[in-house]
PDB file of C-alpha atoms in Angstrom:
ATOM      1  CA  UNK A 116     176.378  71.866  83.069  1.00 49.00           C
ATOM      2  CA  UNK A 117     172.969  71.228  81.508  1.00 49.00           C
ATOM      3  CA  UNK A 118     170.608  68.979  83.371  1.00 48.00           C
ATOM      4  CA  UNK A 119     166.970  68.065  83.474  1.00 47.00           C
ATOM      5  CA  UNK A 120     165.214  66.780  86.501  1.00 47.00           C
ATOM      6  CA  UNK A 121     161.923  65.173  87.310  1.00 43.00           C
ATOM      7  CA  UNK A 122     159.523  66.951  89.644  1.00 41.00           C
ATOM      8  CA  UNK A 123     160.433  64.503  92.407  1.00 39.00           C
ATOM      9  CA  UNK A 124     164.045  65.652  92.180  1.00 41.00           C
ATOM     10  CA  UNK A 125     163.200  69.240  93.035  1.00 43.00           C
ATOM     11  CA  UNK A 126     162.313  69.040  96.699  1.00 37.00           C
ATOM     12  CA  UNK A 127     163.163  72.714  97.188  1.00 39.00           C
ATOM     13  CA  UNK A 128     160.446  73.952  94.829  1.00 39.00           C
ATOM     14  CA  UNK A 129     158.829  77.266  95.579  1.00 40.00           C
ATOM     15  CA  UNK A 130     155.043  77.493  95.821  1.00 38.00           C
ATOM     16  CA  UNK A 131     153.197  78.985  92.874  1.00 41.00           C
ATOM     17  CA  UNK A 132     149.888  79.286  91.066  1.00 44.00           C
ATOM     18  CA  UNK A 133     148.283  76.099  89.729  1.00 56.00           C
ATOM     19  CA  UNK A 134     148.620  76.872  86.001  1.00 80.00           C
ATOM     20  CA  UNK A 135     151.913  78.737  86.064  1.00 93.00           C
ATOM     21  CA  UNK A 136     155.389  77.597  85.151  1.00 96.00           C
ATOM     22  CA  UNK A 137     157.469  78.420  88.206  1.00 96.00           C
ATOM     23  CA  UNK A 138     160.963  79.667  87.548  1.00 97.00           C
ATOM     24  CA  UNK A 139     163.703  80.584  89.956  1.00 97.00           C
ATOM     25  CA  UNK A 140     167.432  81.121  90.240  1.00 98.00           C
ATOM     26  CA  UNK A 141     169.486  80.576  93.372  1.00 97.00           C
ATOM     27  CA  UNK A 142     173.160  80.956  94.221  1.00 97.00           C
ATOM     28  CA  UNK A 143     174.780  78.468  96.597  1.00 97.00           C
ATOM     29  CA  UNK A 144     178.046  79.964  97.936  1.00 97.00           C
ATOM     30  CA  UNK A 145     180.650  77.357  98.827  1.00 93.00           C
ATOM     31  CA  UNK A 146     181.246  78.397 102.440  1.00 91.00           C
ATOM     32  CA  UNK A 147     177.786  79.714 103.336  1.00 91.00           C
ATOM     33  CA  UNK A 148     174.972  77.869 105.047  1.00 90.00           C
ATOM     34  CA  UNK A 149     172.122  79.682 103.286  1.00 95.00           C
ATOM     35  CA  UNK A 150     171.419  79.950  99.569  1.00 97.00           C
ATOM     36  CA  UNK A 151     170.943  83.369  97.983  1.00 96.00           C
ATOM     37  CA  UNK A 152     167.758  83.806  95.911  1.00 97.00           C
ATOM     38  CA  UNK A 153     168.487  85.482  92.572  1.00 96.00           C
ATOM     39  CA  UNK A 154     164.892  85.887  91.469  1.00 96.00           C
ATOM     40  CA  UNK A 155     161.735  84.016  90.699  1.00 97.00           C
ATOM     41  CA  UNK A 156     158.978  84.302  88.134  1.00 97.00           C
ATOM     42  CA  UNK A 157     155.715  82.662  87.154  1.00 96.00           C
ATOM     43  CA  UNK A 158     155.256  82.223  83.415  1.00 97.00           C
ATOM     44  CA  UNK A 159     152.071  81.314  81.575  1.00 96.00           C
ATOM     45  CA  UNK A 160     153.764  79.097  78.965  1.00 96.00           C
ATOM     46  CA  UNK A 161     156.872  76.967  78.516  1.00 96.00           C
ATOM     47  CA  UNK A 162     158.265  79.516  76.034  1.00 96.00           C
ATOM     48  CA  UNK A 163     157.893  82.345  78.539  1.00 97.00           C
ATOM     49  CA  UNK A 164     159.529  80.190  81.218  1.00 97.00           C
ATOM     50  CA  UNK A 165     162.449  79.540  78.855  1.00 97.00           C
ATOM     51  CA  UNK A 166     162.670  83.266  78.082  1.00 97.00           C
ATOM     52  CA  UNK A 167     162.987  83.985  81.794  1.00 98.00           C
ATOM     53  CA  UNK A 168     165.699  81.313  82.149  1.00 98.00           C
ATOM     54  CA  UNK A 169     167.588  82.903  79.269  1.00 98.00           C
ATOM     55  CA  UNK A 170     167.374  86.379  80.820  1.00 97.00           C
ATOM     56  CA  UNK A 171     168.553  85.156  84.238  1.00 98.00           C
ATOM     57  CA  UNK A 172     171.333  83.082  82.645  1.00 98.00           C
ATOM     58  CA  UNK A 173     172.505  86.208  80.820  1.00 98.00           C
ATOM     59  CA  UNK A 174     172.450  88.132  84.122  1.00 97.00           C
ATOM     60  CA  UNK A 175     174.473  85.446  85.900  1.00 97.00           C
ATOM     61  CA  UNK A 176     177.032  84.987  83.124  1.00 97.00           C
ATOM     62  CA  UNK A 177     177.528  88.761  82.886  1.00 97.00           C
ATOM     63  CA  UNK A 178     178.779  88.658  86.494  1.00 95.00           C
ATOM     64  CA  UNK A 179     181.186  85.740  86.038  1.00 97.00           C
ATOM     65  CA  UNK A 180     184.809  85.745  84.913  1.00 96.00           C
ATOM     66  CA  UNK A 181     185.194  84.788  81.252  1.00 96.00           C
ATOM     67  CA  UNK A 182     186.223  81.158  81.830  1.00 96.00           C
ATOM     68  CA  UNK A 183     183.256  80.479  84.122  1.00 97.00           C
ATOM     69  CA  UNK A 184     180.827  82.392  81.892  1.00 97.00           C
ATOM     70  CA  UNK A 185     181.563  80.273  78.806  1.00 97.00           C
ATOM     71  CA  UNK A 186     179.143  77.392  79.575  1.00 97.00           C
ATOM     72  CA  UNK A 187     176.300  79.847  80.191  1.00 98.00           C
ATOM     73  CA  UNK A 188     177.096  81.808  77.048  1.00 97.00           C
ATOM     74  CA  UNK A 189     177.213  78.595  75.053  1.00 98.00           C
ATOM     75  CA  UNK A 190     173.818  77.598  76.491  1.00 98.00           C
ATOM     76  CA  UNK A 191     172.378  80.990  75.496  1.00 98.00           C
ATOM     77  CA  UNK A 192     173.240  80.248  71.832  1.00 98.00           C
ATOM     78  CA  UNK A 193     172.245  76.553  71.859  1.00 98.00           C
ATOM     79  CA  UNK A 194     168.889  76.467  70.065  1.00 97.00           C
ATOM     80  CA  UNK A 195     168.829  72.655  70.114  1.00 98.00           C
ATOM     81  CA  UNK A 196     169.085  72.673  73.904  1.00 97.00           C
ATOM     82  CA  UNK A 197     166.347  75.309  74.122  1.00 97.00           C
ATOM     83  CA  UNK A 198     164.045  73.067  72.082  1.00 97.00           C
ATOM     84  CA  UNK A 199     164.884  70.189  74.415  1.00 97.00           C
ATOM     85  CA  UNK A 200     164.034  72.390  77.430  1.00 97.00           C
ATOM     86  CA  UNK A 201     160.694  73.295  75.830  1.00 97.00           C
ATOM     87  CA  UNK A 202     159.963  69.617  75.221  1.00 96.00           C
ATOM     88  CA  UNK A 203     160.689  68.808  78.875  1.00 95.00           C
ATOM     89  CA  UNK A 204     158.490  71.609  80.163  1.00 95.00           C
ATOM     90  CA  UNK A 205     155.655  70.796  77.764  1.00 94.00           C
ATOM     91  CA  UNK A 206     155.623  67.148  78.877  1.00 94.00           C
ATOM     92  CA  UNK A 207     155.673  67.972  82.600  1.00 93.00           C
ATOM     93  CA  UNK A 208     159.380  67.624  83.414  1.00 94.00           C
ATOM     94  CA  UNK A 209     161.313  70.393  85.126  1.00 95.00           C
ATOM     95  CA  UNK A 210     164.390  71.832  83.440  1.00 96.00           C
ATOM     96  CA  UNK A 211     167.505  72.874  85.353  1.00 97.00           C
ATOM     97  CA  UNK A 212     170.644  74.700  84.311  1.00 97.00           C
ATOM     98  CA  UNK A 213     173.645  74.679  86.646  1.00 97.00           C
ATOM     99  CA  UNK A 214     176.540  77.124  86.352  1.00 97.00           C
ATOM    100  CA  UNK A 215     179.447  77.679  88.724  1.00 96.00           C
ATOM    101  CA  UNK A 216     182.586  79.593  89.467  1.00 96.00           C
ATOM    102  CA  UNK A 217     185.306  78.831  92.023  1.00 95.00           C
ATOM    103  CA  UNK A 218     183.115  79.848  94.982  1.00 95.00           C
ATOM    104  CA  UNK A 219     179.467  79.525  93.986  1.00 97.00           C
ATOM    105  CA  UNK A 220     177.044  77.182  92.257  1.00 97.00           C
ATOM    106  CA  UNK A 221     174.124  78.810  90.409  1.00 97.00           C
ATOM    107  CA  UNK A 222     170.947  76.810  89.862  1.00 97.00           C
ATOM    108  CA  UNK A 223     168.284  78.050  87.423  1.00 98.00           C
ATOM    109  CA  UNK A 224     165.057  76.058  87.184  1.00 97.00           C
ATOM    110  CA  UNK A 225     161.785  76.096  85.269  1.00 97.00           C
ATOM    111  CA  UNK A 226     159.102  73.923  86.831  1.00 93.00           C
ATOM    112  CA  UNK A 227     155.887  72.960  84.966  1.00 94.00           C
ATOM    113  CA  UNK A 228     152.388  73.431  86.430  1.00 89.00           C
ATOM    114  CA  UNK A 229     150.795  70.528  88.202  1.00 74.00           C
ATOM    115  CA  UNK A 230     154.102  68.973  89.204  1.00 67.00           C
ATOM    116  CA  UNK A 231     154.320  68.054  92.868  1.00 54.00           C
ATOM    117  CA  UNK A 232     157.305  68.046  95.171  1.00 45.00           C
TER     118      UNK A 232
END
């Protein structure tokens, strides 16, 4: 599932440097009470933030069964969606990609500088 979200919709944002694009990936297992961090990164531009999202998406989809990996693999090839993500980040809107399998939801987010939670 591809989604965008406004800064107000990301109450769980991680702290970061003022001019950096904050990126992170988290797994939310179905029957667990705590999320599992899958990595975070601070990028100096929207393109570098998108590059990080692509790398983490590739890492996540490589671990999923074929049927569950398909949406992530499609996203990795979707240049139109990447341009849309860049437009969101450039104009101050966070971008979120959600993937899942039968037991876990994976949230990958790029958050622009200056956005508040």
